[in-house]
Amino acid sequence: MRPAGRADTASLYFTYPQFAAPEGAARAGLARDVAVAIVGAGPVGMVAALTLAQQGIASVLIEAKDSFNDGSRAICIARQSYAILDSLGVVAPFLEKSLGWTTGRSFYRGRQILEFHMPDGPEEKFRPMYNLEQQFIEAYLWQAIEANPLIETRWQSRLEGIEIDEAGARLTVADPEGSYSFHADWVLAADGARSVVRSQLGLRLQGQNFEGRYVIADVQMDHDYPTIRRALFDPACRPGATVLIHRQPDNIWRIDYQLGDDEDPAEAVREEVVRDSVAAVLAEIGHTGPWELEWWSIYSANTLALDDYRKGPVIFIGDSAHIVPIFGVRGLNNGIADAHNIGWKLGHVLTGKAGAALIDSYTPERRGATLDVFANASKSARFMTPPTRGWQILRDAALGLALTHPFAGELANPRQMTPFTYAESPAVLPDDPGFAAGPAPGAAMIEARVGAGFLSDRLARGGFTLVCFDPALARAVEALPDAPAVACLPWPSAAADRLGAGQGAAYLVRPDLHVGARWPAATAETVRAALDTLCFREV
Amino acid sequence: MTQHEIEQVYEALAEGIDRAAPEAPELYLARVCLLLARELPSVEAALAAIAAAQTA
Ligand SMILES: Cc1cc2nc3c(=O)[nH]c(=O)nc-3n(C[C@H](O)[C@H](O)[C@H](O)COP(=O)(O)OP(=O)(O)OC[C@H]3O[C@@H](n4cnc5c(N)ncnc54)[C@H](O)[C@@H]3O)c2cc1C
């Protein structure tokens, strides 16, 4: 919502582009059959389109709106998402604009009880977290999409119906000039929390709603505080409630404040009420200068997901598949990982590099990640908005003790974002017990310094990479038919130490930057066999 | 005790209070304290914790 008199897209810092529906000659091809249709050009649908394009697969992207999201919703992008954007070759504008951060501070009744630092260091290419308004996230993804001939975007085109048949699905779309249908072999449903694809196919999200509603308000002001996440517990401005404060680019500040059980949500989002609430928070953090209200919204903490992220040729990615509480800042990050995961898998299947069974590993991997998010986010949610008397008493006791006992303050540490490990996946090989360090199969590949750059710079974009240390092994693998990319690193080296690797060791890294297999002593033959298994090739 | 174990205790107590309801939480928590005190090596340790909790 925006202040009275301002249109939905009248932002203080962002100029919304206006996209036309397909017109003229472009309409002739609307009803043709396509290999992949993506419903929804939110951030997740766009990452999916870019990932498929990197695999050489064309897609048609259908979007109901004529522009980007009306306000900044997701603002925290995690390190692993930047690694994905980097691997897609689109991270540069994000790095340029966003504010990286590592530190959070928690306060109880005005006194600081915790300062936490997320893991970071010179061996990391990206900071643990970046703040960037969602409009810019979408605008930067769009820049890449617009320039990509493999992606056809249809704006102002709303999916109205979908029917699964033997060969895929038939989609019915309405745009300002009329209605038409077309056939797609595969459909990626990226149409958000209120997914039409999901309801049309009779599927429902399962899970629970947590107590605790938040108003989310963005304000523009000159406010002198570093990019540090602040959490205020039981502050004077909202007794009993929790307030979060984040800095964003363009002097925009995100203020999230919890509503009390007795507060009526309809009343709470009235402009005057929002203004008074924000003013009280600003007074508490010592901001005395002017400020302008940009946008606000209301949010409640849910943990909801589909039981299966796939129904035949239709695959759900992002908010259409799961809704996660805001506290872990996982919503968007989780969706980006979904899109990247299915993108390389579908791409490998459609280009004949992998068997169709590879697609079946999508739900266990990504639904597993969502359940992990739920576990962590539920923990945060219980701390931020205690659901029962018992949680409330313990939370308040911990906050009280935290003033004098740091261990109790640690209970307020949100421990945001470590990428999920696909331990139980069919697209990951069992670990070899010969390693004392380094990421196990299923985990995200770690970062390390290599020469003047980083290990991730050496990984193939969109393909498998063998990371090894023995030049003879590297040559033997490069000579294989359908050889993966090979990154032969110096040994001994800091990277080898971090990977727990002797000179004969090797890691096979999947296109999504997760480890698929590793060996203390690899041969070209074991690598070839592993690739066959991980790609479900019929041999 | 590790931070993870502290978290386990935190969660068990929160759930314990809810399970004890409608009994007043202080009764349940007082029983927990007495049982925990029996596990401590000395009365001084118990009295020190009791005093430390007062100031918070
Ligand atoms: C207030 C708020 C704050 C948030 N903060 C964070 C945060 O800090 N960090 C984080 O990671 N996440 C956050 N999230 C969650 C995050 O915004 C979402 O997870 C993210 O936008 C999901 O992206 P998506 O592409 O799956 O869905 P969406 O962004 O919802 O995109 C779906 C797209 O599909 C289009 N669409 C819908 N139906 C149709 C149809 N029938 N036909 C064609 N197109 C259609 C829509 O127009 C839209 O463009 C927040 C969410 C909210 C509401």
XYZ file of C-alpha atoms in Angstrom, chain A residues 6-491:
486
model
C 0.074 8.052 -4.827
C -0.457 5.342 -7.429
C 0.638 1.714 -6.788
C 3.785 2.295 -8.751
C 4.547 5.865 -7.613
C 7.728 5.008 -5.745
C 10.093 7.527 -4.157
C 13.159 5.826 -5.606
C 12.146 3.487 -8.419
C 10.721 4.278 -11.838
C 8.480 1.452 -12.937
C 8.733 0.473 -16.594
C 5.520 -0.340 -18.437
C 5.485 -3.456 -20.593
C 3.069 -3.966 -23.459
C 1.196 -7.178 -24.219
C 2.343 -9.060 -27.338
C 1.222 -7.081 -30.367
C 1.479 -7.047 -34.143
C 3.529 -9.785 -35.744
C 4.398 -11.303 -32.359
C 0.781 -12.452 -32.002
C 1.058 -14.855 -34.898
C 3.154 -17.279 -32.827
C 1.184 -17.158 -29.592
C -0.667 -20.427 -30.098
C 2.351 -22.481 -31.226
C 3.566 -25.467 -29.193
C 6.507 -24.813 -26.908
C 8.918 -27.006 -24.938
C 8.790 -25.041 -21.679
C 6.285 -22.483 -20.414
C 6.980 -20.545 -17.223
C 3.980 -18.988 -15.488
C 4.886 -15.831 -13.537
C 7.740 -13.412 -14.170
C 8.447 -12.758 -10.500
C 12.048 -13.190 -9.395
C 11.740 -16.978 -9.293
C 10.214 -17.369 -12.761
C 12.908 -15.100 -14.184
C 15.746 -17.072 -12.563
C 14.212 -20.250 -14.008
C 14.101 -18.749 -17.509
C 17.734 -17.627 -17.265
C 18.869 -21.012 -15.958
C 17.123 -22.828 -18.801
C 18.571 -20.400 -21.337
C 22.035 -21.108 -19.976
C 21.323 -24.770 -20.737
C 20.367 -23.763 -24.285
C 16.637 -24.266 -23.705
C 14.115 -21.726 -24.971
C 11.113 -20.813 -22.836
C 7.962 -18.717 -22.923
C 7.407 -16.588 -19.835
C 3.809 -15.537 -19.100
C 3.179 -12.628 -16.730
C -0.191 -11.182 -15.734
C 1.064 -7.738 -14.717
C 2.486 -4.965 -16.901
C 5.434 -4.205 -14.624
C 7.455 -5.353 -11.612
C 6.211 -5.928 -8.105
C 4.354 -2.944 -6.632
C 6.533 -2.644 -3.534
C 9.762 -3.953 -2.112
C 8.928 -7.241 -0.469
C 12.019 -9.430 -0.258
C 15.039 -7.324 0.587
C 17.592 -9.779 1.983
C 19.489 -11.865 -0.550
C 21.795 -14.506 0.847
C 25.323 -15.423 -0.222
C 24.272 -18.621 -1.968
C 21.762 -16.695 -4.081
C 24.563 -14.378 -5.191
C 26.635 -17.434 -6.081
C 23.720 -18.613 -8.246
C 23.339 -15.198 -9.882
C 27.096 -15.170 -10.482
C 26.940 -18.568 -12.090
C 24.166 -17.250 -14.343
C 26.454 -14.359 -15.276
C 24.094 -11.664 -13.988
C 25.428 -10.712 -10.541
C 27.275 -7.499 -11.511
C 24.407 -4.970 -11.178
C 23.316 -6.619 -7.929
C 26.788 -6.173 -6.435
C 26.924 -2.602 -7.615
C 23.668 -1.527 -5.986
C 23.058 -3.716 -2.942
C 24.363 -3.251 0.600
C 26.299 -6.237 1.944
C 26.143 -7.001 5.649
C 27.386 -9.432 8.264
C 26.220 -8.082 11.607
C 23.018 -8.049 13.605
C 22.230 -6.451 16.938
C 19.425 -7.352 19.284
C 18.078 -5.054 21.984
C 15.847 -5.803 24.950
C 13.993 -2.842 26.410
C 16.471 -0.492 24.807
C 19.658 -2.279 25.913
C 21.814 -4.301 23.542
C 21.864 -7.995 24.472
C 23.496 -9.556 21.432
C 25.700 -8.702 18.506
C 26.106 -11.547 16.039
C 28.364 -11.866 13.029
C 27.545 -14.213 10.214
C 30.543 -16.193 8.957
C 32.641 -14.178 6.531
C 36.283 -13.790 5.586
C 38.759 -13.138 2.789
C 38.122 -16.628 1.362
C 34.505 -15.692 0.646
C 33.650 -14.037 -2.646
C 30.285 -12.766 -1.393
C 29.090 -11.330 1.883
C 26.674 -13.469 3.929
C 23.733 -11.187 3.119
C 22.852 -8.272 0.853
C 19.983 -5.832 1.127
C 18.323 -4.768 -2.105
C 14.764 -3.750 -2.869
C 12.804 -6.413 -4.734
C 12.071 -4.058 -7.651
C 15.792 -3.860 -8.378
C 16.144 -7.620 -8.034
C 13.455 -7.989 -10.684
C 14.798 -5.145 -12.849
C 18.316 -6.639 -12.971
C 17.004 -10.091 -13.813
C 14.832 -8.505 -16.490
C 17.856 -6.772 -18.059
C 19.365 -10.199 -18.666
C 16.089 -11.715 -19.881
C 15.382 -8.898 -22.288
C 18.797 -9.407 -23.869
C 18.342 -13.178 -24.155
C 16.934 -14.415 -27.484
C 15.933 -17.766 -25.967
C 13.330 -16.211 -23.667
C 10.015 -14.915 -25.002
C 8.167 -12.844 -22.386
C 4.458 -12.159 -22.684
C 3.406 -9.324 -20.349
C -0.214 -8.582 -19.433
C -0.882 -12.245 -20.153
C -2.779 -14.058 -17.441
C -2.936 -17.817 -17.233
C -6.601 -18.708 -16.818
C -6.636 -22.442 -17.284
C -4.332 -25.442 -17.459
C -5.067 -29.017 -18.409
C -2.596 -31.854 -18.247
C -2.558 -34.290 -21.189
C -0.331 -37.213 -22.255
C 2.261 -34.994 -23.868
C 2.395 -32.112 -21.412
C -0.182 -29.460 -20.670
C -2.463 -27.049 -22.480
C -2.491 -23.500 -21.148
C -5.221 -20.932 -21.676
C -4.055 -17.347 -21.525
C -5.972 -14.053 -21.588
C -4.366 -10.776 -22.646
C -5.866 -7.371 -23.542
C -6.538 -8.512 -27.131
C -8.253 -11.758 -26.288
C -7.794 -15.304 -25.168
C -5.811 -18.185 -26.706
C -4.358 -21.514 -25.760
C -1.078 -23.256 -26.447
C 0.632 -26.509 -25.578
C 3.822 -26.924 -23.519
C 5.786 -30.126 -22.891
C 6.768 -28.783 -19.467
C 5.314 -26.064 -17.256
C 7.130 -24.302 -14.445
C 4.580 -22.737 -12.097
C 6.202 -19.598 -10.685
C 2.943 -17.766 -10.150
C 3.441 -16.994 -6.476
C 1.586 -17.557 -3.232
C -1.857 -17.442 -4.828
C -0.872 -19.737 -7.673
C -3.630 -20.245 -10.243
C -1.801 -23.296 -11.600
C -1.904 -24.847 -8.135
C -5.624 -24.256 -7.626
C -6.513 -25.273 -11.198
C -4.795 -28.610 -10.631
C -6.666 -29.052 -7.337
C -3.531 -28.955 -5.184
C -3.316 -27.354 -1.751
C -0.523 -26.104 0.446
C -0.268 -28.027 3.714
C 1.044 -26.765 7.029
C 0.367 -24.178 9.649
C -0.126 -20.495 10.258
C 1.818 -19.050 13.136
C 0.476 -16.446 15.452
C 2.062 -13.101 14.888
C 1.378 -10.553 12.204
C 3.795 -7.874 11.141
C 3.364 -4.576 9.406
C 6.195 -3.982 6.970
C 6.879 -0.350 6.155
C 9.553 1.246 4.000
C 10.508 4.842 4.763
C 12.989 7.170 3.124
C 15.189 9.194 5.472
C 18.720 10.380 6.116
C 19.563 8.120 9.005
C 23.066 7.474 10.186
C 23.462 3.789 11.010
C 25.521 1.123 9.261
C 23.953 -1.802 7.376
C 23.290 -3.812 10.518
C 20.056 -5.649 11.174
C 18.480 -4.381 14.364
C 15.913 -6.363 16.360
C 14.151 -4.567 19.196
C 12.448 -6.819 21.741
C 9.849 -5.262 24.012
C 10.749 -1.694 23.035
C 9.108 1.301 24.694
C 7.425 2.220 21.382
C 5.604 -1.146 21.188
C 5.601 -2.865 24.582
C 5.653 -6.648 24.281
C 6.233 -6.613 20.529
C 9.249 -7.125 18.287
C 10.569 -4.594 15.761
C 13.095 -5.221 12.974
C 15.028 -2.502 11.165
C 16.998 -2.975 7.939
C 18.854 -0.513 5.781
C 18.306 -0.648 1.999
C 19.886 1.348 -0.836
C 18.555 4.829 -1.704
C 18.162 5.875 1.954
C 15.267 3.459 2.270
C 14.761 1.812 5.666
C 12.622 -1.227 6.305
C 10.694 -1.145 9.577
C 8.878 -4.379 10.499
C 6.755 -4.247 13.620
C 4.697 -6.918 15.240
C 1.009 -6.352 15.922
C -0.427 -7.246 19.302
C -3.097 -9.964 19.528
C -5.713 -7.297 20.199
C -4.797 -5.138 17.194
C -7.167 -5.260 14.255
C -5.163 -5.806 11.053
C -7.524 -3.660 8.953
C -7.055 -0.770 11.367
C -3.286 -1.366 11.618
C -2.728 -0.769 7.893
C -4.607 2.536 7.792
C -2.172 5.223 6.701
C -2.438 7.397 9.839
C -1.970 4.372 12.083
C 1.089 3.262 10.109
C 2.522 6.781 10.297
C 2.059 6.946 14.076
C 3.567 3.489 14.560
C 6.578 4.254 12.372
C 7.099 7.636 14.079
C 7.210 5.887 17.447
C 9.852 3.423 16.230
C 11.923 6.224 14.722
C 11.747 8.191 17.976
C 12.983 5.109 19.813
C 16.037 4.722 17.564
C 16.821 8.415 17.884
C 15.859 9.587 14.407
C 14.755 13.202 14.702
C 14.974 14.379 11.061
C 12.247 14.248 8.424
C 11.120 10.986 6.802
C 8.766 9.979 4.043
C 6.556 6.948 3.912
C 7.215 4.871 0.773
C 5.163 1.678 0.985
C 3.701 -0.730 3.526
C 2.143 -4.141 3.746
C 1.048 -6.739 6.283
C 2.601 -10.168 6.654
C 1.925 -13.193 8.806
C 4.216 -16.108 9.478
C 3.200 -19.268 7.645
C 4.868 -22.584 7.079
C 2.997 -24.057 4.136
C 4.174 -26.309 1.323
C 2.921 -28.693 -1.322
C 3.435 -32.376 -0.538
C 4.860 -32.909 -4.002
C 6.416 -30.102 -6.039
C 5.592 -31.897 -9.251
C 2.417 -33.034 -10.914
C 3.224 -34.746 -14.195
C 4.679 -32.136 -16.539
C 4.015 -29.275 -14.085
C 6.693 -28.276 -11.589
C 6.146 -25.747 -8.807
C 8.917 -23.305 -7.920
C 9.059 -20.448 -5.420
C 6.049 -19.198 -3.466
C 3.636 -21.346 -5.496
C 5.249 -24.394 -3.850
C 5.899 -23.051 -0.367
C 5.315 -20.082 1.886
C 7.858 -19.598 4.622
C 7.930 -17.180 7.569
C 9.667 -13.900 6.986
C 12.147 -14.184 9.864
C 14.614 -16.457 8.171
C 14.588 -14.283 5.014
C 14.245 -17.502 3.056
C 11.228 -16.849 0.864
C 13.022 -15.459 -2.112
C 16.318 -17.212 -1.468
C 14.587 -20.558 -1.279
C 12.710 -19.813 -4.509
C 15.886 -18.838 -6.366
C 17.427 -22.170 -5.376
C 14.280 -23.996 -6.606
C 14.489 -22.300 -9.981
C 18.194 -23.002 -10.366
C 17.753 -26.626 -9.282
C 14.965 -27.503 -11.726
C 16.542 -25.338 -14.435
C 19.700 -27.367 -14.819
C 17.901 -30.661 -14.409
C 15.237 -29.950 -17.006
C 17.908 -28.461 -19.253
C 20.063 -31.582 -18.995
C 17.090 -33.839 -19.724
C 15.873 -31.785 -22.692
C 19.339 -31.646 -24.243
C 19.786 -35.395 -23.842
C 22.593 -35.100 -21.281
C 20.508 -36.772 -18.584
C 17.723 -39.310 -18.239
C 14.199 -38.188 -17.365
C 14.511 -39.637 -13.843
C 16.778 -36.732 -12.913
C 13.626 -34.590 -12.674
C 12.370 -36.831 -9.863
C 15.192 -35.610 -7.632
C 13.723 -32.099 -7.632
C 10.993 -32.604 -5.025
C 13.102 -34.479 -2.453
C 15.910 -31.952 -2.734
C 13.932 -28.749 -2.722
C 11.070 -29.850 -0.483
C 13.697 -31.079 1.951
C 15.216 -27.617 1.863
C 11.825 -26.063 2.590
C 11.224 -28.354 5.567
C 14.643 -27.342 6.886
C 13.654 -23.691 6.456
C 10.453 -24.432 8.358
C 12.388 -25.944 11.256
C 14.713 -22.943 11.480
C 12.068 -20.361 10.813
C 9.702 -21.918 13.340
C 12.473 -21.573 15.883
C 12.936 -17.899 15.015
C 9.198 -17.361 14.929
C 8.820 -18.863 18.412
C 11.400 -16.381 19.638
C 10.116 -13.358 17.739
C 6.420 -14.012 18.352
C 6.039 -16.624 21.119
C 2.918 -18.647 20.312
C 1.992 -19.860 23.830
C 2.413 -18.971 27.487
C 5.333 -21.387 27.846
C 7.313 -19.945 24.915
C 6.487 -16.432 26.087
C 7.816 -17.039 29.601
C 11.021 -18.679 28.373
C 11.602 -15.998 25.745
C 11.163 -13.185 28.266
C 13.357 -15.001 30.786
C 16.093 -15.441 28.176
C 15.917 -11.773 27.186
C 16.092 -10.711 30.824
C 19.096 -12.944 31.522
C 20.777 -11.805 28.322
C 21.544 -8.397 29.787
C 24.082 -10.062 32.080
C 24.613 -13.529 30.537
C 25.673 -13.632 26.880
C 24.669 -17.300 26.478
C 21.037 -16.276 26.887
C 21.435 -13.550 24.267
C 22.626 -16.201 21.827
C 19.114 -17.635 21.956
C 18.093 -14.511 20.012
C 20.548 -15.297 17.190
C 18.467 -15.929 14.062
C 21.249 -17.980 12.423
C 20.167 -17.027 8.951
C 20.867 -18.942 5.785
C 23.239 -21.738 5.397
C 22.433 -23.570 2.175
C 20.657 -26.875 2.680
C 22.494 -30.183 2.244
C 20.765 -32.638 -0.114
C 21.723 -35.622 2.013
C 18.908 -37.967 0.980
C 18.885 -37.191 -2.709
C 18.952 -39.698 -5.566
C 21.091 -37.182 -7.499
C 23.929 -37.319 -4.986
C 26.363 -40.179 -4.320
C 27.105 -41.526 -0.807
C 30.037 -39.859 0.932
C 33.461 -41.429 1.118
C 34.619 -41.800 4.720
C 38.145 -40.854 3.677
C 37.575 -37.115 4.173
C 38.241 -35.259 7.414
C 37.116 -31.866 6.089
C 35.263 -30.213 3.238
C 31.641 -30.367 2.039
C 30.019 -33.798 1.829
C 28.030 -34.778 -1.261
C 24.745 -32.866 -1.261
C 26.247 -29.810 0.440
C 26.965 -26.586 -1.416
C 30.543 -26.377 -2.652
C 32.558 -24.127 -0.372
C 34.338 -21.008 -1.552
C 38.116 -20.645 -1.427
C 40.838 -18.372 -2.720
C 42.491 -19.668 -5.872
C 45.262 -17.510 -7.264
C 43.964 -13.973 -7.698
C 40.342 -15.170 -7.808
C 38.016 -17.672 -6.210
C 37.245 -21.342 -6.558
C 33.735 -20.529 -7.797
C 35.248 -18.611 -10.744
C 36.699 -21.926 -11.896
C 33.394 -23.821 -11.897
C 31.596 -24.399 -15.181
C 28.546 -22.209 -15.714
C 25.644 -24.564 -16.154
C 27.653 -27.787 -16.278
C 29.429 -30.310 -14.065
C 32.963 -29.540 -12.900
C 35.579 -31.896 -11.548
C 37.682 -30.062 -8.969
C 40.976 -31.916 -8.596
C 44.649 -31.383 -7.792
C 46.479 -33.926 -9.920
C 47.261 -32.797 -13.491
C 47.366 -36.409 -14.747
C 43.843 -37.056 -13.434
C 42.730 -33.774 -14.987
C 44.052 -34.837 -18.395
C 42.464 -38.286 -18.162
C 39.054 -36.801 -17.274
C 39.286 -34.190 -20.017
C 39.779 -37.024 -22.509
C 36.482 -38.707 -21.551
C 33.560 -38.545 -23.960
C 31.109 -35.900 -22.638
C 33.839 -34.782 -20.251
C 32.865 -32.419 -17.452
C 34.793 -29.180 -17.059
C 37.940 -29.701 -15.029
C 39.387 -27.250 -12.511
C 42.820 -28.515 -11.548
C 43.945 -26.531 -8.498
C 47.418 -26.201 -7.002
C 48.402 -28.705 -4.322
